[in-house]
Short mmCIF file of C-alpha atoms in Angstrom, two decimals:
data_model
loop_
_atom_site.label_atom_id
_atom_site.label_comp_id
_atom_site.label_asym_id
_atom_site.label_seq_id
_atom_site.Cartn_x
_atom_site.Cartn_y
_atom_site.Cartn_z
CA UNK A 1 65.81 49.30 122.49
CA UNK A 2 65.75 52.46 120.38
CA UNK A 3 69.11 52.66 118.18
CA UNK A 4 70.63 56.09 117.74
CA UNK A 5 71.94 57.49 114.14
CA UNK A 6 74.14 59.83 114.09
CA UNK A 7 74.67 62.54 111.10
CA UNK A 8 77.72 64.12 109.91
CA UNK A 9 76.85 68.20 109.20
CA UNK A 10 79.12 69.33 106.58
CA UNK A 11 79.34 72.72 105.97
CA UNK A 12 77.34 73.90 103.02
CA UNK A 13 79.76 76.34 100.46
CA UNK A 14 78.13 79.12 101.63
CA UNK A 15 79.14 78.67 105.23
CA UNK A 16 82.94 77.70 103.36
CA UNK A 17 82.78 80.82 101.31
CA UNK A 18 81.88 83.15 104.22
CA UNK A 19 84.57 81.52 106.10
CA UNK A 20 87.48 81.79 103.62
CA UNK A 21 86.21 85.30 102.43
CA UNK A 22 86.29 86.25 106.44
CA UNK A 23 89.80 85.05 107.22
CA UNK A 24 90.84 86.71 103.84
CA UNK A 25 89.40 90.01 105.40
CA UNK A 26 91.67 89.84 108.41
CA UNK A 27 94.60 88.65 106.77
CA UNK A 28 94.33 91.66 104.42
CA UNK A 29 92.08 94.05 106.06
CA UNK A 30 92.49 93.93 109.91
CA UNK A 31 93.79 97.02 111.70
CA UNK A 32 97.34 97.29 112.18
CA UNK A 33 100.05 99.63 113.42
CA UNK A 34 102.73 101.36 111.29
CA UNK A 35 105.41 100.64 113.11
CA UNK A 36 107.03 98.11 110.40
CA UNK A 37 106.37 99.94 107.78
CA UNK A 38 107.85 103.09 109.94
CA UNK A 39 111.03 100.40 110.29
CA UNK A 40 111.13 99.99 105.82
CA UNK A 41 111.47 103.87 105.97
CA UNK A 42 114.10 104.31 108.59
CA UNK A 43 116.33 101.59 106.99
CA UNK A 44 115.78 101.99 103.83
CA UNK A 45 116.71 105.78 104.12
CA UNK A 46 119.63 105.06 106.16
CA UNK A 47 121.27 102.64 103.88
CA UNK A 48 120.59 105.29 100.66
CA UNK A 49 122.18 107.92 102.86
CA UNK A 50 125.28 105.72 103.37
CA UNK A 51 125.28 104.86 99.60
CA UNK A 52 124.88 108.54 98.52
CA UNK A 53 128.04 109.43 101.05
CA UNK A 54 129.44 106.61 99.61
CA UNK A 55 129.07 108.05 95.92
CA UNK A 56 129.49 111.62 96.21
CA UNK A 57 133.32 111.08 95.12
CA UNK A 58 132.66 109.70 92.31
CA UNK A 59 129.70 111.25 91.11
CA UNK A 60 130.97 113.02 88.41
CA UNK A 61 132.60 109.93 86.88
CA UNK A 62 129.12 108.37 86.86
CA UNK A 63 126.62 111.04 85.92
CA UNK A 64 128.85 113.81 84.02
CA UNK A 65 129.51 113.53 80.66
CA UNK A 66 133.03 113.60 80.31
CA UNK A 67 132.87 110.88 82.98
CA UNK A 68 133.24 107.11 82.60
CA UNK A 69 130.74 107.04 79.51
CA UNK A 70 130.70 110.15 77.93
CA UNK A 71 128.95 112.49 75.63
CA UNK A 72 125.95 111.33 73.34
CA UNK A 73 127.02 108.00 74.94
CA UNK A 74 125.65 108.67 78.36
CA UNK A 75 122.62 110.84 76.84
CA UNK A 76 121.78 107.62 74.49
CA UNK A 77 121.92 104.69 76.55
CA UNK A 78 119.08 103.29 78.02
CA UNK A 79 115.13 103.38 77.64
CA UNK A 80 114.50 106.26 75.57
CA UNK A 81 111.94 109.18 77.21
CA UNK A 82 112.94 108.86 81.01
CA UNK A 83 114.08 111.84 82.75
CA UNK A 84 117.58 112.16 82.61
CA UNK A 85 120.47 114.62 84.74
CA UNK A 86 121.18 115.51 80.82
CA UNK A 87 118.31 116.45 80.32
CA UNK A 88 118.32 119.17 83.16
CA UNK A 89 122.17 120.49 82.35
CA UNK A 90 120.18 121.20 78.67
CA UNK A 91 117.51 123.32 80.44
CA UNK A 92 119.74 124.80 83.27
CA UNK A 93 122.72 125.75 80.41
CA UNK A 94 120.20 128.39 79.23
CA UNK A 95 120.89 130.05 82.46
CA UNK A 96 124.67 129.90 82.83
CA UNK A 97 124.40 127.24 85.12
CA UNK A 98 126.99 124.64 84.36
CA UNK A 99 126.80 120.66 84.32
CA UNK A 100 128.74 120.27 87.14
CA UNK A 101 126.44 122.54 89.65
CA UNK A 102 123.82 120.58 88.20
CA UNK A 103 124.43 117.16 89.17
CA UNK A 104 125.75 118.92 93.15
CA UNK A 105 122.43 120.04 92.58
CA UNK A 106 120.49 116.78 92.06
CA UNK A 107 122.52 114.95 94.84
CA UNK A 108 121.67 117.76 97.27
CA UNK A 109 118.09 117.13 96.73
CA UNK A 110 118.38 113.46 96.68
CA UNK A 111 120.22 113.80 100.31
CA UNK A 112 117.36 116.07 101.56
CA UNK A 113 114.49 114.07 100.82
CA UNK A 114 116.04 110.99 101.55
CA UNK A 115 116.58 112.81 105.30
CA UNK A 116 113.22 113.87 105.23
CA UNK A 117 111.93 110.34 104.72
CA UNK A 118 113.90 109.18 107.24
CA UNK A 119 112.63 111.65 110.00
CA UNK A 120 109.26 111.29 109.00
CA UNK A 121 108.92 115.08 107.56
CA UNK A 122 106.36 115.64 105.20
CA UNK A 123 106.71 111.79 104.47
CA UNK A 124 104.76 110.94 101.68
CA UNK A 125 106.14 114.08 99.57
CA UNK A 126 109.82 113.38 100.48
CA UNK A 127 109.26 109.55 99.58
CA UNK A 128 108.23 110.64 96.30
CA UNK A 129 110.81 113.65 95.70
CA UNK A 130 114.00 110.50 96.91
CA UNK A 131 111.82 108.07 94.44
CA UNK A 132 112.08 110.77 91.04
CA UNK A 133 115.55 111.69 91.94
CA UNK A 134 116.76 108.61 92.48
CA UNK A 135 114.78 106.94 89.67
CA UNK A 136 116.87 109.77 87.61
CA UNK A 137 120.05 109.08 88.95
CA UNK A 138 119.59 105.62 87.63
CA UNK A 139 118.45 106.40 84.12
CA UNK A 140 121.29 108.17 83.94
CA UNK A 141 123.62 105.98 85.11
CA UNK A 142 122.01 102.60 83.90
CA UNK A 143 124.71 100.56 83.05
CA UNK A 144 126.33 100.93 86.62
CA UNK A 145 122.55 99.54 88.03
CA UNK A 146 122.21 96.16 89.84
CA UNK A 147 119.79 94.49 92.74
CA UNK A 148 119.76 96.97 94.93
CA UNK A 149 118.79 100.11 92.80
CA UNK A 150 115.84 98.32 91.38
CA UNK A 151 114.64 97.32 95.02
CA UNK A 152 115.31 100.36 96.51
CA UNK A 153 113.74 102.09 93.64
CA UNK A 154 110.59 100.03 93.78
CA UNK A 155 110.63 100.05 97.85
CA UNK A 156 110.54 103.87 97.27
CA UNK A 157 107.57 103.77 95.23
CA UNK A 158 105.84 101.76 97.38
CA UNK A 159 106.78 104.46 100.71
CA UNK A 160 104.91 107.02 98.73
CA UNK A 161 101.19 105.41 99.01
CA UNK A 162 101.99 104.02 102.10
CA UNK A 163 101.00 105.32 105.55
CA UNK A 164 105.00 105.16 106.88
CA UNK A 165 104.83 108.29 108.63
CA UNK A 166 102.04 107.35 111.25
CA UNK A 167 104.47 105.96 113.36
CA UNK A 168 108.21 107.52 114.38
CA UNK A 169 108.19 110.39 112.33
CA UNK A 170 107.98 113.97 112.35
CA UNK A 171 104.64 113.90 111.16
CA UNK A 172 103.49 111.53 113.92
CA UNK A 173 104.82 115.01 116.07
CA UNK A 174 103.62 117.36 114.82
CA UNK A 175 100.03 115.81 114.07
CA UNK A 176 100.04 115.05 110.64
CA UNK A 177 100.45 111.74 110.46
CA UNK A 178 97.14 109.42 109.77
CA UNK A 179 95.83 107.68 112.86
CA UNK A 180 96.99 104.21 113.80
CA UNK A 181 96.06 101.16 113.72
CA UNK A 182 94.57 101.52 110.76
CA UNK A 183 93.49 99.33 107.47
CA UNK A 184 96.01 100.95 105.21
CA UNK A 185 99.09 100.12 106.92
CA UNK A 186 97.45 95.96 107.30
CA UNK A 187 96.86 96.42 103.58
CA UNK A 188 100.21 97.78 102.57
CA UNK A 189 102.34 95.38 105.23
CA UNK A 190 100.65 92.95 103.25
CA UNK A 191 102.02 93.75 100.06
CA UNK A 192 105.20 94.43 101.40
CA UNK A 193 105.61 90.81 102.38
CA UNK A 194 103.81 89.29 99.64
CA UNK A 195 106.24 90.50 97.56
CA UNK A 196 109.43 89.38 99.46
CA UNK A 197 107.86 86.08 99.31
CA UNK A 198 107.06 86.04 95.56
CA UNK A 199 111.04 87.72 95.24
CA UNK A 200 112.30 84.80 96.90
CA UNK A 201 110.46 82.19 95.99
CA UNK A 202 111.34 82.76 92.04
CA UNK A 203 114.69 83.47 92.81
CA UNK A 204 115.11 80.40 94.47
CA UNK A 205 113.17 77.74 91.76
CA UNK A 206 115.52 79.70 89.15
CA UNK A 207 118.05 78.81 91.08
CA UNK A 208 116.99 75.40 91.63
CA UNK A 209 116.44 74.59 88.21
CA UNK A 210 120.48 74.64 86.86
CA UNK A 211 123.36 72.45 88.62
CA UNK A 212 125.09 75.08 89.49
CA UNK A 213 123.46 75.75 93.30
CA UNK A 214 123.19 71.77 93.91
CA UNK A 215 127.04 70.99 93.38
CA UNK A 216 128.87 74.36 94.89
CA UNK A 217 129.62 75.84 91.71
CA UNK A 218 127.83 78.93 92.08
CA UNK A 219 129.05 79.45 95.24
CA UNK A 220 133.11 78.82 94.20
CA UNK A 221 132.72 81.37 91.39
CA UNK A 222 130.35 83.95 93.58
CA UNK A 223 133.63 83.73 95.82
CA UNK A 224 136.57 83.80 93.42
CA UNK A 225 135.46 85.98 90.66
CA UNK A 226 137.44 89.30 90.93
CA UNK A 227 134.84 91.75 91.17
CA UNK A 228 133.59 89.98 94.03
CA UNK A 229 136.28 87.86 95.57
CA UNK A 230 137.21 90.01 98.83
CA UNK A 231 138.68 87.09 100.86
CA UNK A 232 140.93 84.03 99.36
CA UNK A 233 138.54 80.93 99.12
CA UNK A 234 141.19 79.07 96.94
CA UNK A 235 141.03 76.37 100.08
CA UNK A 236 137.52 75.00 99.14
CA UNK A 237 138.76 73.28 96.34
CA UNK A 238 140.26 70.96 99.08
CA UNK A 239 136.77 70.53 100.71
CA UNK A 240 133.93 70.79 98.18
CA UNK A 241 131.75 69.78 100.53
CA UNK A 242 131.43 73.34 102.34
CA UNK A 243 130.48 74.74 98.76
CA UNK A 244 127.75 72.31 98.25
CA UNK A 245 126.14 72.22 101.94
CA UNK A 246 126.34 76.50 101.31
CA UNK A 247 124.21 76.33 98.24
CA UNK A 248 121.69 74.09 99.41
CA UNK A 249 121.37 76.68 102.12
CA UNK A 250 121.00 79.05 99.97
CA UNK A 251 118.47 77.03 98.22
CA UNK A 252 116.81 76.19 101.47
CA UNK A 253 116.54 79.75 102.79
CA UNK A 254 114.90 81.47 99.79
CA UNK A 255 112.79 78.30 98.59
CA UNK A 256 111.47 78.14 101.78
CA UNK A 257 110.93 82.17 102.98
CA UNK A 258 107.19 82.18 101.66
CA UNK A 259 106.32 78.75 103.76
CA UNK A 260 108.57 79.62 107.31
CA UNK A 261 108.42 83.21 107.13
CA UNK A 262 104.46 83.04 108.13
CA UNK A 263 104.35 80.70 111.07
CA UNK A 264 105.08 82.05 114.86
CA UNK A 265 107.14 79.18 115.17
CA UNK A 266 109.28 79.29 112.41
CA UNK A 267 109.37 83.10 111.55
CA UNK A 268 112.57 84.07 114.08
CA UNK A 269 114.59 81.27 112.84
CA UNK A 270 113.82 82.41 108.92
CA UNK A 271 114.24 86.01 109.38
CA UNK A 272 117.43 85.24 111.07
CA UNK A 273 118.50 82.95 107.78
CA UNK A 274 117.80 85.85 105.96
CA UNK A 275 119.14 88.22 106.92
CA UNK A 276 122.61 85.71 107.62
CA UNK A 277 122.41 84.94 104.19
CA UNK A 278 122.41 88.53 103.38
CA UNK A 279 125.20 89.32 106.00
CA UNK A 280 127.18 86.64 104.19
CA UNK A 281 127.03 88.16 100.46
CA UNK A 282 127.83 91.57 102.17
CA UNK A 283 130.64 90.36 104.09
CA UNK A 284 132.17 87.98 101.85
CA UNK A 285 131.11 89.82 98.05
CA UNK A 286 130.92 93.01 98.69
CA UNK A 287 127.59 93.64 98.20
CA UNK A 288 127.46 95.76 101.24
CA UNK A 289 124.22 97.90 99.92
CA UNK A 290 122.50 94.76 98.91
CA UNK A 291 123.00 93.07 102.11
CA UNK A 292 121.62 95.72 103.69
CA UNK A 293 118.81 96.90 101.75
CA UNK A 294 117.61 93.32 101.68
CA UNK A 295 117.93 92.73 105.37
CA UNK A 296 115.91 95.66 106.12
CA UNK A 297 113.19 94.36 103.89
CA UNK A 298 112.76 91.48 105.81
CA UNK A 299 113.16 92.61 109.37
CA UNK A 300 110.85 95.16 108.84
CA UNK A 301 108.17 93.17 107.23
CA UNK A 302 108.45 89.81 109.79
CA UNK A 303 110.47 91.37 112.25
CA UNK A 304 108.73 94.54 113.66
CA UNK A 305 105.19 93.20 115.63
CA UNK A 306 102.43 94.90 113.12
CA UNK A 307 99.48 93.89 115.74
CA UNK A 308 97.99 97.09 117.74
CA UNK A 309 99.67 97.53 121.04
CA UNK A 310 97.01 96.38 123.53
CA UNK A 311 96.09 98.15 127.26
CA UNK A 312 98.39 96.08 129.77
CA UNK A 313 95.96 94.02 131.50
CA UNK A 314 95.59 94.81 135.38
CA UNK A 315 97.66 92.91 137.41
CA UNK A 316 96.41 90.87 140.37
CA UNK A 317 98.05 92.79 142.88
CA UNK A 318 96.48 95.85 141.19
CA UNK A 319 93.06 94.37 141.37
CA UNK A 320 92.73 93.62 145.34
CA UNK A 321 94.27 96.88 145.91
CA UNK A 322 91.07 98.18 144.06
CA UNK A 323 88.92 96.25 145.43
CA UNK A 324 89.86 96.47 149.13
CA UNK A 325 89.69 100.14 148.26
CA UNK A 326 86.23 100.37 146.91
CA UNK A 327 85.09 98.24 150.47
CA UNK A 328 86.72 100.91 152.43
CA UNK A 329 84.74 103.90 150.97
CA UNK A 330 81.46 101.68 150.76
CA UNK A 331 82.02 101.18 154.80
CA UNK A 332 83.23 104.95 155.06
CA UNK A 333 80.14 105.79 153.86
CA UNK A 334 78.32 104.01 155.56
CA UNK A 335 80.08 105.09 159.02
CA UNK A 336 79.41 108.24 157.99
#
């Protein structure tokens, strides 16, 4: 009796290689529609529009200088060779034009682009005129900059190379806009998300590295201190145990965004502990702008489907209707 052998085929690391480098080829190359990255414009416009309206009171305490810092002050602090609003009330003053029409002249232009980008007109030019302005804005203002200037300001950038306006825009109208699906808006989803998950991920080892997230301490003081207390917490010193289990969420939620953020099965319940988590420091420390801004970021990069919408299949009823039809006209004709 003949006895059988049986061989295990491994794959050779050329088979591997052309595997890995094909899967890396759809992850980062595959066709995709604009849609979320139409969504990071929208919101991301919106919630600078509501912080502009939200500043234009006080804009000349901020950016003039007789305002809050004044003088050489204002004109010397920060990185040195960055555009400035001093710098253009030096070249308008030539003119007559004084500091004050300046600056109602800077937040008029920072309000029109910023609308632009968020209808979609002439997208990639208005990204890039709300970018310099508000890149200027903060120069000028740096000491009054926190979270949310830096990633709106960097989110900005991003908007200018990326194809945004291919979907729900004016220029998606009017013909402009670059056809979709395409590669660009796969490869620039991609580094959208990417770097949510590296922003999270860091922020939560740093975090997890001190004692201060692990026994509720972090979360008493984010709650008490003045400038952000908006509620009276003075209660969870009777029941620490609120403080704690809320920092190891916290801990949990941002730790965790690059590993459940990817998977079908997971990605609803993470985007939803994202964005609670950001709903939470809005609600309860006033860091409305932040909130926002950062929930946007994540509902429009794992919230909004990026995969090309697909033909609806015919349904069945559809099909013998068809079909029946077709053997009508074959015996039509051949009656005829």
């Amino acid at each position: 009796m003949r006895q059988r052998t049986y061989t295990l085929r491994l794959p050779n690391a050329r088979e591997a290689a052309a595997r890995l480098w094909g899967s890396m080829g759809r992850f980062a190359l595959a066709p995709a529609s604009a849609r979320p990255l139409a969504a990071l414009r929208i919101g991301l416009a919106s919630v600078l529009l509501i912080q502009a309206a939200l500043i234009a009171p006080i804009a000349s305490e901020l950016y003039s200088r007789s305002g809050i810092v004044q003088g050489q002050l204002l004109d010397g602090s920060g990185a040195i060779g960055f555009p400035r609003i001093g710098h253009l009330v030096n070249a308008f003053s030539r003119f007559g034009v004084g500091e004050s029409s300046v600056i109602a002249g800077v937040g008029a232009l920072y309000v029109l682009s910023l609308a632009g980008l968020l209808l979609g007109w002439r997208t990639r030019f208005s990204a890039a005129c709300a970018w310099f302005v508000h890149f200027t804005l903060m120069m000028t203002a740096e000491r009054t900059n926190y979270g949310a200037d830096q990633f709106a300001n960097i989110f900005l950038f991003y908007l200018i190379f990326m194809p945004s306006g291919a979907a729900l825009s004016l220029d998606r109208v009017f013909g402009r806009a670059p056809p979709e699906p395409s590669v660009t808006a796969r490869l620039a989803l991609r580094v959208v998300q990417l770097h949510l998950c590296l922003v999270y991920l860091s922020s939560g080892v740093e975090k997890a590295l001190g004692s201060a997230w692990w026994d509720g301490d972090a979360i008493w003081r984010s709650l008490m201190l003045p400038e952000y207390r908006r509620f009276d917490f003075s209660w969870l010193a009777h029941h620490a145990w609120i403080a704690v289990a809320a920092g190891w969420m916290v801990l949990l939620v941002e730790i965790g965004y690059p590993f459940f953020i990817w998977p079908r099965r997971t990605r609803r319940l993470w985007v939803a502990a994202t964005v609670g988590l950001h709903v939470g420091i809005a609600v309860f420390m006033r860091l409305d702008i932040f909130g926002a801004i950062m929930s946007v970021f994540t509902i429009a990069a794992f919230g909004v489907k990026a995969d090309p919408r697909q033909a609806r299949a015919p349904s069945a009823v559809g099909a013998l209707h068809r079909r029946t039809g077709s053997v009508h006209d074959v015996i039509g004709s051949s009656e005829r």
